[in-house]
C-alpha positions as MATLAB code, in Angstrom:
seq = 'XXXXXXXXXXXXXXXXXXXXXXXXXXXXXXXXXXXXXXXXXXXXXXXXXXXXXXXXXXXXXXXXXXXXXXXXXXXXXXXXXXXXXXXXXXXXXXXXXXXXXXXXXXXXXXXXXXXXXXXXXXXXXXXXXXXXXXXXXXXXXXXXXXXXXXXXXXXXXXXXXXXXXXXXXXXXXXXXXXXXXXXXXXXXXXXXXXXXXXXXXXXXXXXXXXXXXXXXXXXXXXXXXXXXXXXXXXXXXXXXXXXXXXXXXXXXXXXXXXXXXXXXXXXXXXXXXXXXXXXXXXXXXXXXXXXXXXXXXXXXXXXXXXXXXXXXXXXXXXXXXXXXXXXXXXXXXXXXXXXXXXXXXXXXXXXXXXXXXXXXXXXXXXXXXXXXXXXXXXXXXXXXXXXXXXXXXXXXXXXXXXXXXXXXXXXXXXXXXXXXXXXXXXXXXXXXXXXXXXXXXXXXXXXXXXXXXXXXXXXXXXXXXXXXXXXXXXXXXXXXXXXXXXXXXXXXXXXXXXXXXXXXXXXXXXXXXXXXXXXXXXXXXXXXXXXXXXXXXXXXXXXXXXXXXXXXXXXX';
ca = [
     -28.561   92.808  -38.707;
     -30.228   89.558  -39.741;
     -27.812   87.585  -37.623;
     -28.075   89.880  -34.382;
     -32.125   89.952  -34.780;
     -32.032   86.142  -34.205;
     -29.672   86.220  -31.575;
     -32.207   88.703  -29.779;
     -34.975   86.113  -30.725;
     -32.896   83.511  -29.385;
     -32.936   85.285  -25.994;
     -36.353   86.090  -25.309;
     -36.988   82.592  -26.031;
     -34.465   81.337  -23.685;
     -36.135   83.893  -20.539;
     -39.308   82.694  -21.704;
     -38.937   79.519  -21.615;
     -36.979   80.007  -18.213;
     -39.954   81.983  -17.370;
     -42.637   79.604  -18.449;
     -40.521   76.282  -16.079;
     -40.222   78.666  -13.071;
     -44.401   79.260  -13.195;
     -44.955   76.071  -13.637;
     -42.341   74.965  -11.113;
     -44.468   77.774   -8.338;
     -47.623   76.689   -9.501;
     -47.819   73.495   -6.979;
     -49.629   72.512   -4.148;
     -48.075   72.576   -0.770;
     -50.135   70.283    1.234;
     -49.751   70.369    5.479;
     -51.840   67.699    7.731;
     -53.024   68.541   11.082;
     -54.159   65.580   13.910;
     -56.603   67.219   16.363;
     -58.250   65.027   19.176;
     -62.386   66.112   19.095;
     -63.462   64.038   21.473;
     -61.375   61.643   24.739;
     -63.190   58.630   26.331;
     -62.824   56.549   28.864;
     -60.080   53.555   26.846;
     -60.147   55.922   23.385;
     -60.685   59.091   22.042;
     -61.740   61.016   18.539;
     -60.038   63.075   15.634;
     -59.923   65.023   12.626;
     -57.571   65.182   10.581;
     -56.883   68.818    8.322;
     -55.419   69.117    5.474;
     -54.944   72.964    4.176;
     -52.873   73.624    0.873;
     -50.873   76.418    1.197;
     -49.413   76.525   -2.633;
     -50.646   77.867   -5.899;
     -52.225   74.738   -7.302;
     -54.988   72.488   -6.583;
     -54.364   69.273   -5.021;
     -55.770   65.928   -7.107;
     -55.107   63.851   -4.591;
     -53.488   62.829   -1.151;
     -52.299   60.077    0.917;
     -51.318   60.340    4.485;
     -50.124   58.278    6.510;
     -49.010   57.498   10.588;
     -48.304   54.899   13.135;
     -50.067   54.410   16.450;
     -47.992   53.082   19.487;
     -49.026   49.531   20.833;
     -52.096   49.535   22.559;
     -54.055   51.774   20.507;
     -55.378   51.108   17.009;
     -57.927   52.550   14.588;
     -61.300   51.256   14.794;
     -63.492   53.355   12.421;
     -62.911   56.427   10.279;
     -64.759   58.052    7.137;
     -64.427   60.664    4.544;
     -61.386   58.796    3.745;
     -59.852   55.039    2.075;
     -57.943   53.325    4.984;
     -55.530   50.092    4.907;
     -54.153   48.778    7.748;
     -50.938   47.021    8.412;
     -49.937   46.386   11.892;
     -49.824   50.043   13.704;
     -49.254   51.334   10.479;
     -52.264   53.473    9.039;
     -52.678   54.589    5.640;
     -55.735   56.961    4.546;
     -56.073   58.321    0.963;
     -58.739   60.561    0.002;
     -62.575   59.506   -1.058;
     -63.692   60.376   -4.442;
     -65.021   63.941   -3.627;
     -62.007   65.287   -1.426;
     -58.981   64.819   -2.993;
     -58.916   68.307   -4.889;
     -57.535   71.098   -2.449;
     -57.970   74.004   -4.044;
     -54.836   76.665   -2.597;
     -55.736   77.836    0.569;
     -58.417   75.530    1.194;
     -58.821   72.655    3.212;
     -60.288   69.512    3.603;
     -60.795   67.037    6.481;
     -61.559   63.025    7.387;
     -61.411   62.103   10.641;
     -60.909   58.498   12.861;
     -61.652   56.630   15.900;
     -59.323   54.840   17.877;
     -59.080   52.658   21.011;
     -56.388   53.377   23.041;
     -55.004   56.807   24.823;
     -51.423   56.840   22.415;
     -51.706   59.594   19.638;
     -50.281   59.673   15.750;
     -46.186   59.156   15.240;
     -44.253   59.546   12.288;
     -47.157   61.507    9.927;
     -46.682   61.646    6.599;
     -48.699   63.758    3.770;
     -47.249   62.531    0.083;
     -44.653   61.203    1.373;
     -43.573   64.410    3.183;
     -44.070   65.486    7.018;
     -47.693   66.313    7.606;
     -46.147   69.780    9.326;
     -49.502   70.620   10.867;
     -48.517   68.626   14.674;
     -50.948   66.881   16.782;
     -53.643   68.424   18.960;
     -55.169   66.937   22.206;
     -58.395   68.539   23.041;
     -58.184   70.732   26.077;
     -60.910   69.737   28.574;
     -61.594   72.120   31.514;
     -65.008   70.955   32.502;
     -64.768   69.230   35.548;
     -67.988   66.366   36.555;
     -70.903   66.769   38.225;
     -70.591   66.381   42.183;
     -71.830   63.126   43.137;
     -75.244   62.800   44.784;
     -77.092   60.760   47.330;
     -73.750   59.784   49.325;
     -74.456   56.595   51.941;
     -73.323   54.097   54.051;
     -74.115   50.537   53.060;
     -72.627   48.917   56.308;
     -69.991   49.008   58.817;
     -68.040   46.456   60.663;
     -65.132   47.662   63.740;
     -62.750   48.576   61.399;
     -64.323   49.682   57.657;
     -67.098   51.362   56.203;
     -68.362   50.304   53.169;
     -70.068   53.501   50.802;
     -72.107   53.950   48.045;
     -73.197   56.905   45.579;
     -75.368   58.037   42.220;
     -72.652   58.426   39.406;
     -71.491   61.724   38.033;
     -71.787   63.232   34.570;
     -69.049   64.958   32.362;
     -68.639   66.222   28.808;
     -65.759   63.563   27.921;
     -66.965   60.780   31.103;
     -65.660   60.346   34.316;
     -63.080   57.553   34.803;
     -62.842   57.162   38.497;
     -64.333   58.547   41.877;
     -62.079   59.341   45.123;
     -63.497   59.035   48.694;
     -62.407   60.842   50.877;
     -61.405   60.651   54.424;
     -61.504   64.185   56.239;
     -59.619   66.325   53.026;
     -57.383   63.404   52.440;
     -58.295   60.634   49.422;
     -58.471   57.357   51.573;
     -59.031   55.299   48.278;
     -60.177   55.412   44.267;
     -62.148   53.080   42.717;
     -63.915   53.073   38.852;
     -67.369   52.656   40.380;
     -69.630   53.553   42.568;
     -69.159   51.936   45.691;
     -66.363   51.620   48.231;
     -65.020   50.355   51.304;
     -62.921   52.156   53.360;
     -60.670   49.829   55.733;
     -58.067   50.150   58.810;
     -60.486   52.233   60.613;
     -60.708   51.689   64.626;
     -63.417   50.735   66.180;
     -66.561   52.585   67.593;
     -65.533   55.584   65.990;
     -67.454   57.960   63.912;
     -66.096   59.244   60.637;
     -67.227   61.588   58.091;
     -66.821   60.709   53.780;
     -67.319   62.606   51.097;
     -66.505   61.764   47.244;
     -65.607   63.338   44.137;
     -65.567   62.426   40.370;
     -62.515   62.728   38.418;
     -62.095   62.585   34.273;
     -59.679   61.701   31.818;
     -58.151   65.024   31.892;
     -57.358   65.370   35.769;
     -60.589   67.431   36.274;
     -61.948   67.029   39.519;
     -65.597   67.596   40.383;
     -66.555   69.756   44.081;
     -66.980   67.017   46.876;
     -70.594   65.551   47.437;
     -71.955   66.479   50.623;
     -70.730   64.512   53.475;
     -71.792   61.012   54.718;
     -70.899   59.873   58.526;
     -70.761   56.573   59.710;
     -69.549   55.111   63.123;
     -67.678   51.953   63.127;
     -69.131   48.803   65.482;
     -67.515   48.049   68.128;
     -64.483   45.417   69.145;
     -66.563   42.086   69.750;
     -65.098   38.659   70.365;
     -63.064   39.177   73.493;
     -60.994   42.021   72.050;
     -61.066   45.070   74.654;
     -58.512   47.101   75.704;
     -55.286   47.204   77.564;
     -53.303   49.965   78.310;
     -49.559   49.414   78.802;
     -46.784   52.076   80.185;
     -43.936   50.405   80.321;
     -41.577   48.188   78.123;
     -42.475   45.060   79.728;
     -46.274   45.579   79.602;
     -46.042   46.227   75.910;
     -43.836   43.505   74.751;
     -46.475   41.407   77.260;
     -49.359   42.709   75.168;
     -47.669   42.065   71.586;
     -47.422   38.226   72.787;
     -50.881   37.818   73.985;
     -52.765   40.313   71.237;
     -56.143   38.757   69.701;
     -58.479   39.596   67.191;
     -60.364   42.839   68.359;
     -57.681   43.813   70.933;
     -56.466   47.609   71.546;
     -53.357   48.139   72.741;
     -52.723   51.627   73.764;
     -49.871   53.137   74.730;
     -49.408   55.973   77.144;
     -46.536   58.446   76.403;
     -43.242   57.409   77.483;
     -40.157   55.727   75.791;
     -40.315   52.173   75.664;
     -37.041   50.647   74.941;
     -36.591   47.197   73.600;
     -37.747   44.690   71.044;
     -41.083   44.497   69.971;
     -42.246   41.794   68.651;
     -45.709   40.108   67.240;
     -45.503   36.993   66.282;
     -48.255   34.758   64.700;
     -50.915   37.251   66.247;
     -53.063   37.746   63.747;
     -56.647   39.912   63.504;
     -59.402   38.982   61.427;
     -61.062   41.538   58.750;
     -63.429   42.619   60.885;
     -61.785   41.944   64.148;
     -58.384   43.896   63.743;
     -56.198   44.285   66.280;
     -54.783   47.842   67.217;
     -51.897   49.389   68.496;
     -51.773   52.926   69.161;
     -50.356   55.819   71.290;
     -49.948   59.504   71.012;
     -46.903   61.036   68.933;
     -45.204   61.161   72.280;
     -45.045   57.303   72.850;
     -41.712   56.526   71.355;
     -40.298   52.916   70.307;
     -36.725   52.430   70.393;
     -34.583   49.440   69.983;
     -30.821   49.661   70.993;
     -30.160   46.216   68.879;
     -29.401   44.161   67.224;
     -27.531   41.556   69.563;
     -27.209   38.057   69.521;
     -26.556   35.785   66.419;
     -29.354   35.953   63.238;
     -30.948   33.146   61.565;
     -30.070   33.106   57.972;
     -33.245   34.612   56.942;
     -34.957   36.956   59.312;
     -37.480   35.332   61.622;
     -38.447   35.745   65.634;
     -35.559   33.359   67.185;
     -35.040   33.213   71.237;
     -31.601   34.915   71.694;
     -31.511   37.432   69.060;
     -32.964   41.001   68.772;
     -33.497   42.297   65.276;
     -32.836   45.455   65.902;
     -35.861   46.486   64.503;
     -38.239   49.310   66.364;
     -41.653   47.096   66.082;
     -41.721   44.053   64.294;
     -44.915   42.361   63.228;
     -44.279   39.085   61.954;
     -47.203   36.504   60.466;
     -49.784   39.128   61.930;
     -52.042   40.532   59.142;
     -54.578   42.922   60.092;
     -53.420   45.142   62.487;
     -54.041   49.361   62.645;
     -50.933   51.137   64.164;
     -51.358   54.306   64.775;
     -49.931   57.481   65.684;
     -46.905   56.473   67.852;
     -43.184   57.409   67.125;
     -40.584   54.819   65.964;
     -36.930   56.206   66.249;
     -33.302   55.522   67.011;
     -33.233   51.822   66.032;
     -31.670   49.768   62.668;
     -35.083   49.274   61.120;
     -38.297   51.185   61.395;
     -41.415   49.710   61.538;
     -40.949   46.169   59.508;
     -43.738   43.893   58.534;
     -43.333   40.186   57.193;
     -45.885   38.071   55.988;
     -48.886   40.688   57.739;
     -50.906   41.661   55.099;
     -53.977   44.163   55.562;
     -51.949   46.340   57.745;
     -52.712   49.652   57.952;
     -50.015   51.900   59.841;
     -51.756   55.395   60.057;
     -50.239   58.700   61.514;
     -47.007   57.584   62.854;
     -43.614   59.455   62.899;
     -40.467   57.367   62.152;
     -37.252   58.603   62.074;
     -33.357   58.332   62.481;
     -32.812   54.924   61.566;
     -29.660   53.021   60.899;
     -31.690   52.236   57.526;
     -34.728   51.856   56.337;
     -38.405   53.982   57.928;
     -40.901   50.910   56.889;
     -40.629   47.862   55.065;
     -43.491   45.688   53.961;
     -42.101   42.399   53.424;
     -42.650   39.000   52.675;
     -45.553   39.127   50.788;
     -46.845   41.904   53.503;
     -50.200   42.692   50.674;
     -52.993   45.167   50.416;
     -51.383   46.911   53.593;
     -51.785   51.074   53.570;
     -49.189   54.149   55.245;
     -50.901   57.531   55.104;
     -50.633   60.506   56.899;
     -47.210   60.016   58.472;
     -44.060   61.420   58.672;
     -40.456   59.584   57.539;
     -37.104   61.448   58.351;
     -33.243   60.903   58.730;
     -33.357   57.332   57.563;
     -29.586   55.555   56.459;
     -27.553   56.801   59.294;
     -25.450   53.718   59.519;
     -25.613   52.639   55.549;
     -27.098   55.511   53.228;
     -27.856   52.970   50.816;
     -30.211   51.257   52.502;
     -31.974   54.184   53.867;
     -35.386   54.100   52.183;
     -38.658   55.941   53.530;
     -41.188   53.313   52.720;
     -40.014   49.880   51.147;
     -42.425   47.634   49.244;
     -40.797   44.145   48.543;
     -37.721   42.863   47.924;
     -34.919   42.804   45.637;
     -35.011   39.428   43.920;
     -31.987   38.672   45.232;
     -33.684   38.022   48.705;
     -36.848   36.143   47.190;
     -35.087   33.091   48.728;
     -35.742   34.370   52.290;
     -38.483   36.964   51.318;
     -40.080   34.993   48.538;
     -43.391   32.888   50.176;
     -45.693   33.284   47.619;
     -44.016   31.092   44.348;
     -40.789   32.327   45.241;
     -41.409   35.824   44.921;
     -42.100   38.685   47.517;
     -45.462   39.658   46.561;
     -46.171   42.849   49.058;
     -48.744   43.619   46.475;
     -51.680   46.532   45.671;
     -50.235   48.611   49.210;
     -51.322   51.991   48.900;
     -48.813   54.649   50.888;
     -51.148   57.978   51.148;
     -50.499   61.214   51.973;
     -46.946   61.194   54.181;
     -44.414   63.280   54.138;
     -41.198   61.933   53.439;
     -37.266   63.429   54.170;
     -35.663   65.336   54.608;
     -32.032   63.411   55.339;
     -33.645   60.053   53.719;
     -30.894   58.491   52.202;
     -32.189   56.469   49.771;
     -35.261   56.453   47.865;
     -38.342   58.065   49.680;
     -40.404   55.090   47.593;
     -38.522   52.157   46.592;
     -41.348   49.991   44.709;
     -39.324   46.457   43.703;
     -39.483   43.780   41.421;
     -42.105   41.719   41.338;
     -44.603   43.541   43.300;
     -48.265   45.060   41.330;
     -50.733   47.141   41.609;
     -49.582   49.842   44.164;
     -50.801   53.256   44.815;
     -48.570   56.024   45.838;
     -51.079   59.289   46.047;
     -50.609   62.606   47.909;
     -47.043   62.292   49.066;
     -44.589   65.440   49.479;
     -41.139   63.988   49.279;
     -38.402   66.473   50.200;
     -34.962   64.889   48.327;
     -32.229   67.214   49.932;
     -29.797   64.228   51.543;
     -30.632   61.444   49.081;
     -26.817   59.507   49.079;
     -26.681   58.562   45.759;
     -25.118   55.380   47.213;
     -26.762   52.085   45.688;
     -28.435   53.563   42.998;
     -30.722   55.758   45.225;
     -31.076   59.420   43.595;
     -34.806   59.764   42.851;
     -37.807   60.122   45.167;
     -39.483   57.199   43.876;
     -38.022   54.039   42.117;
     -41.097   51.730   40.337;
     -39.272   48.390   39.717;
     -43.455   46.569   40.317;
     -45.922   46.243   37.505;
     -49.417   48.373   37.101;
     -48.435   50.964   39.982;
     -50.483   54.218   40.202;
     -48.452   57.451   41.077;
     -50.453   61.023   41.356;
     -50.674   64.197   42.970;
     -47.706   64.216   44.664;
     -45.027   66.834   45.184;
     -41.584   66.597   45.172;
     -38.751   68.986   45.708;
     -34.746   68.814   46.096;
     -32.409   71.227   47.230;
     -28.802   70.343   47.581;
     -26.708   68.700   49.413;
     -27.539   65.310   47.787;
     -27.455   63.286   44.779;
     -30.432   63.958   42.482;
     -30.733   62.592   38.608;
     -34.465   61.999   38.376;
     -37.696   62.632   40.581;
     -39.380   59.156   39.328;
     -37.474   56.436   37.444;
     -38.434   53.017   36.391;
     -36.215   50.204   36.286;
     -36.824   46.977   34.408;
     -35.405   44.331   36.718;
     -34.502   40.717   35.198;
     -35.682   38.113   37.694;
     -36.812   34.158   37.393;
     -39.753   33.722   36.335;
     -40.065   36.791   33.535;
     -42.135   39.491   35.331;
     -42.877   42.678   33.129;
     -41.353   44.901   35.989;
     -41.331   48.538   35.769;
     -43.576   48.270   33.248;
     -47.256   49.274   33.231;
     -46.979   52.157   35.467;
     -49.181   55.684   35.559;
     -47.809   58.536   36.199;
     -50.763   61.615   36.650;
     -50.699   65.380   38.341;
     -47.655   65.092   40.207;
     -45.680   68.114   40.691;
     -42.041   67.886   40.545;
     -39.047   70.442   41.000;
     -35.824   69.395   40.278;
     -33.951   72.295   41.535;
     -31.896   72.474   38.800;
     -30.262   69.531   39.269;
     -31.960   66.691   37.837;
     -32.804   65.798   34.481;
     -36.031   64.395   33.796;
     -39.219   64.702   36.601;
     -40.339   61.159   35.502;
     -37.582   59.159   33.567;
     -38.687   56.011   32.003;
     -35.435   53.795   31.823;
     -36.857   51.647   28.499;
     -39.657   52.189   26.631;
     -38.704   48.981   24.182;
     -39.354   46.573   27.283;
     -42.511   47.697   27.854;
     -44.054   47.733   24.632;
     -46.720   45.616   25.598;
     -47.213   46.913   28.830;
     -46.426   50.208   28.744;
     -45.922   52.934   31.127;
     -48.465   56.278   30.918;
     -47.170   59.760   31.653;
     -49.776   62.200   31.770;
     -50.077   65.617   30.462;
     -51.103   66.631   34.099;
     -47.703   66.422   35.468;
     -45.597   69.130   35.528;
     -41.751   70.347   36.429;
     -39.593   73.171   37.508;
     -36.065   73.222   37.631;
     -35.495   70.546   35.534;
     -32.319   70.082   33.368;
     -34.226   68.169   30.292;
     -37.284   68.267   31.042;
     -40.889   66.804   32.027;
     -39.993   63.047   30.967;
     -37.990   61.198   28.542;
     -41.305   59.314   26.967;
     -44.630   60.297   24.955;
     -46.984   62.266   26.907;
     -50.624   60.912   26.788;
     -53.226   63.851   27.286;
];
């Protein structure tokens, strides 16, 4: 009896003991971290961080611990111990918050400069669990107030306006033209250029925040531009010759207008250039239709004017900055509309369409040049490749004939507004290349069905340039085409380094994929652009995609 009493002793000892490890083994804290943003400013936002203990023990202390993409860093925080290395941020608790009792929590919180939020978050070691929170801001600005015009010349009107107010702060203002957005600036004060002369327009102008929010429009400001001076006056052509007469002999100030009718030929301007506020103007209703049945004759080596050879192109303007063309028709010829070396163009209202390639092309350093409110179709009959809506640059491999400004073609800060673009274009709607900054492409509704696929074109828009701006547009596809991505970037080598595709915004633009492509914005390589990097907002969105919104981080 002795011998089976201890035996019995010796197993309530053993489930005891069992019993005893198992409630001290469940009697642990479980400790989960939570990022939420508080607060988003203009170049840096605001959080807290929570930490809740969901076990059956009290917490004596914690350590947690995240990196912050380059760009953004910590610059203050409290209620905690922080040590810095690099991107890498380590926070342990103060004196009087390490103790979580179960199912409490306890919170310190940071400042940092820079939109990126926390990667890689660690609590003891462990995943924080608890996920990262932007704050969701649905107040839109105050409507701006006291709208005015602070002078005019024959072809811009320059604006001004009492800032806007906003919970978070307003990052930008848009003026527009009519309901379009004619341009965006940080401050307040604008001018609005390629505007014809002695006539009246009406502004108004709207505050925008961090979040996309857009205030209501201020109440509307007219202006009416001077008139030509100088000489310029008007001449009115209706035939061929009397337009390719009037391209020759243009000056600063000039209006050439066009009656409808097809003119068919080449048309040229060569070295006739407008002044800022002397532009010179070429314009004609929808029914006045260019067409060139070139190109004949042998070609220089590079492109330039030459007696004895017709580009081919529909209207050529060539060393002739500042010129407004406007609302003609471009069509049946092997290039569009092509400008080299013409910066401060602004081509406004046209229609271009069935081309043996390309709709527009600004060109040899063609700069600070805008295309809004026209219409690009059937582009690439001859070579699909080649058949892009609206061209900014060149491929590096033609910087040799393209290249005037250190070698490179720097068609820089164009802005192409509010056009519709494709169907049947070919290639990209938007091909943005190497080497070129500073762009904005804003408002555009890009219809895909047709893209080839043929020399890498099967996206809407492909951002090869540095520090473009691409928002509110829409973009659809349907089949037949070839379709992998709405937006892409490339990252282009060329001599000397550039950072291109890098540096690029991406903001409210609305994207369906149809069910064919993979990613509405796809960034080719984050790596390359790790100084530099390119910004996808939360404010885009996607249908019909087969991955998803984008391949990067999405910044609120």
């Amino acid at each position: 009896m002795r011998t089976r009493a201890l035996a019995l002793a010796g197993v309530a000892a053993t489930v005891a003991a069992l019993l005893s490890g198992a409630s001290a083994q469940a009697a642990a804290p479980v400790l989960k971290a939570a990022v939420t943003q508080t607060s988003v400013w203009n170049g840096g936002y605001g959080a807290d961080v929570t930490i809740t203990n969901s076990g059956d023990a009290a917490s004596t202390s914690w350590t947690v611990e995240f990196d912050l993409p380059s760009g953004t860093t910590v610059t203050s925080s409290w209620s905690s111990v922080r040590t810095s290395a690099g991107q890498h941020h380590k926070f342990t608790n103060a004196g009087f918050n390490g103790a979580v009792k179960p199912g409490a929590s306890t919170k310190f919180g940071f400042n940092a400069s820079g939109g990126s939020l926390p990667t890689n978050c660690t609590i003891n070691a462990a995943p924080c669990g608890g996920g990262t929170t932007p704050p969701v801001d649905t107040q839109a600005p105050t409507a701006p107030t006291g709208p005015r015009s602070t002078g005019v010349t024959s072809g811009s009107v320059s604006l001004a306006w009492t800032a806007s107010t906003d919970d978070v702060g307003v990052t930008g203002y848009e003026v527009l033209l009519g309901n379009a957005v004619s341009t965006t600036v940080t401050g307040t004060s604008a001018t609005v250029s390629g505007l014809s002369p002695a006539t009246a327009y009406s502004f108004t102008v709207r505050a925008r925040d961090a979040a996309g929010n857009r205030s209501a429009a201020s109440t509307a400001v007219s202006a009416t531009t001077s008139p030509d001076s100088g000489g310029g006056g008007t001449v009115d052509v209706s035939t061929a010759a009397q337009l390719q007469a009037a391209l020759a002999a243009a000056g600063p100030g000039q209006t050439i207008r066009m009656a409808p009718g097809t003119y068919r030929g080449s048309f040229v301007a060569n070295g006739r250039a407008g002044t800022a506020s002397q532009r010179i103007t070429l314009s004609g209703p929808r029914d006045a239709v260019l067409i060139n049945d070139g190109p004949t004759g042998v070609a220089p080596s590079c492109p330039a004017p030459t007696a004895g050879w017709d580009s081919g192109y529909g209207l050529w303007l060539f060393g002739s900055p500042y010129w407004n063309l406007t609302g003609f028709t471009v069509r049946e010829s092997k290039k569009g509309i092509v400008l080299d070396d013409s910066h401060h163009v602004t081509i406004d209202a046209v229609s271009v369409h069935h081309l043996d390639e390309e709709a527009v092309h600004f060109r040899r350093s063609s700069a600070d040049g805008v295309i809004r409110n026209s219409t690009i179709t059937d582009t690439g009959l001859v070579q699909p490749g080649y058949g892009e809506g609206v061209y900014l640059g060149s491929a590096n491999s033609n910087w040799a004939c393209h290249g005037n400004s250190g070698g490179i073609d720097r068609s820089d800060r164009v802005q192409v507004l509010n056009n519709r673009i494709g169907p049947n274009v070919t290639a990209e709607a938007i091909d943005v290349k190497e080497g070129t900054y500073e762009g904005v492409i804003r408002g555009n509704t890009f219809d895909g069905q047709g893209i080839s696929g043929q020399n890498s074109a099967d996206s809407w828009v492909d951002v090869k340039g540095i520090g473009y701006l691409v928002e509110d547009n829409t973009g659809t596809f349907r089949s037949p085409g070839t379709f992998a991505h709405g937006y892409e970037t490339h990252n282009t080598s060329t001599t000397p380094a550039l950072p291109n595709g890098c540096g690029n915004t991406w903001r409210g633009n609305r994207s369906d994929l149809g069910g064919v492509g993979q990613y509405a914005i796809n960034i080719t390589s984050v790596s390359k652009c790790a100084a530099l990097p390119n910004v996808v907002h939360a404010s885009n969105t996607v249908t019909g995609a087969v991955k998803g919104l984008t391949n990067a981080p999405v910044t609120p």
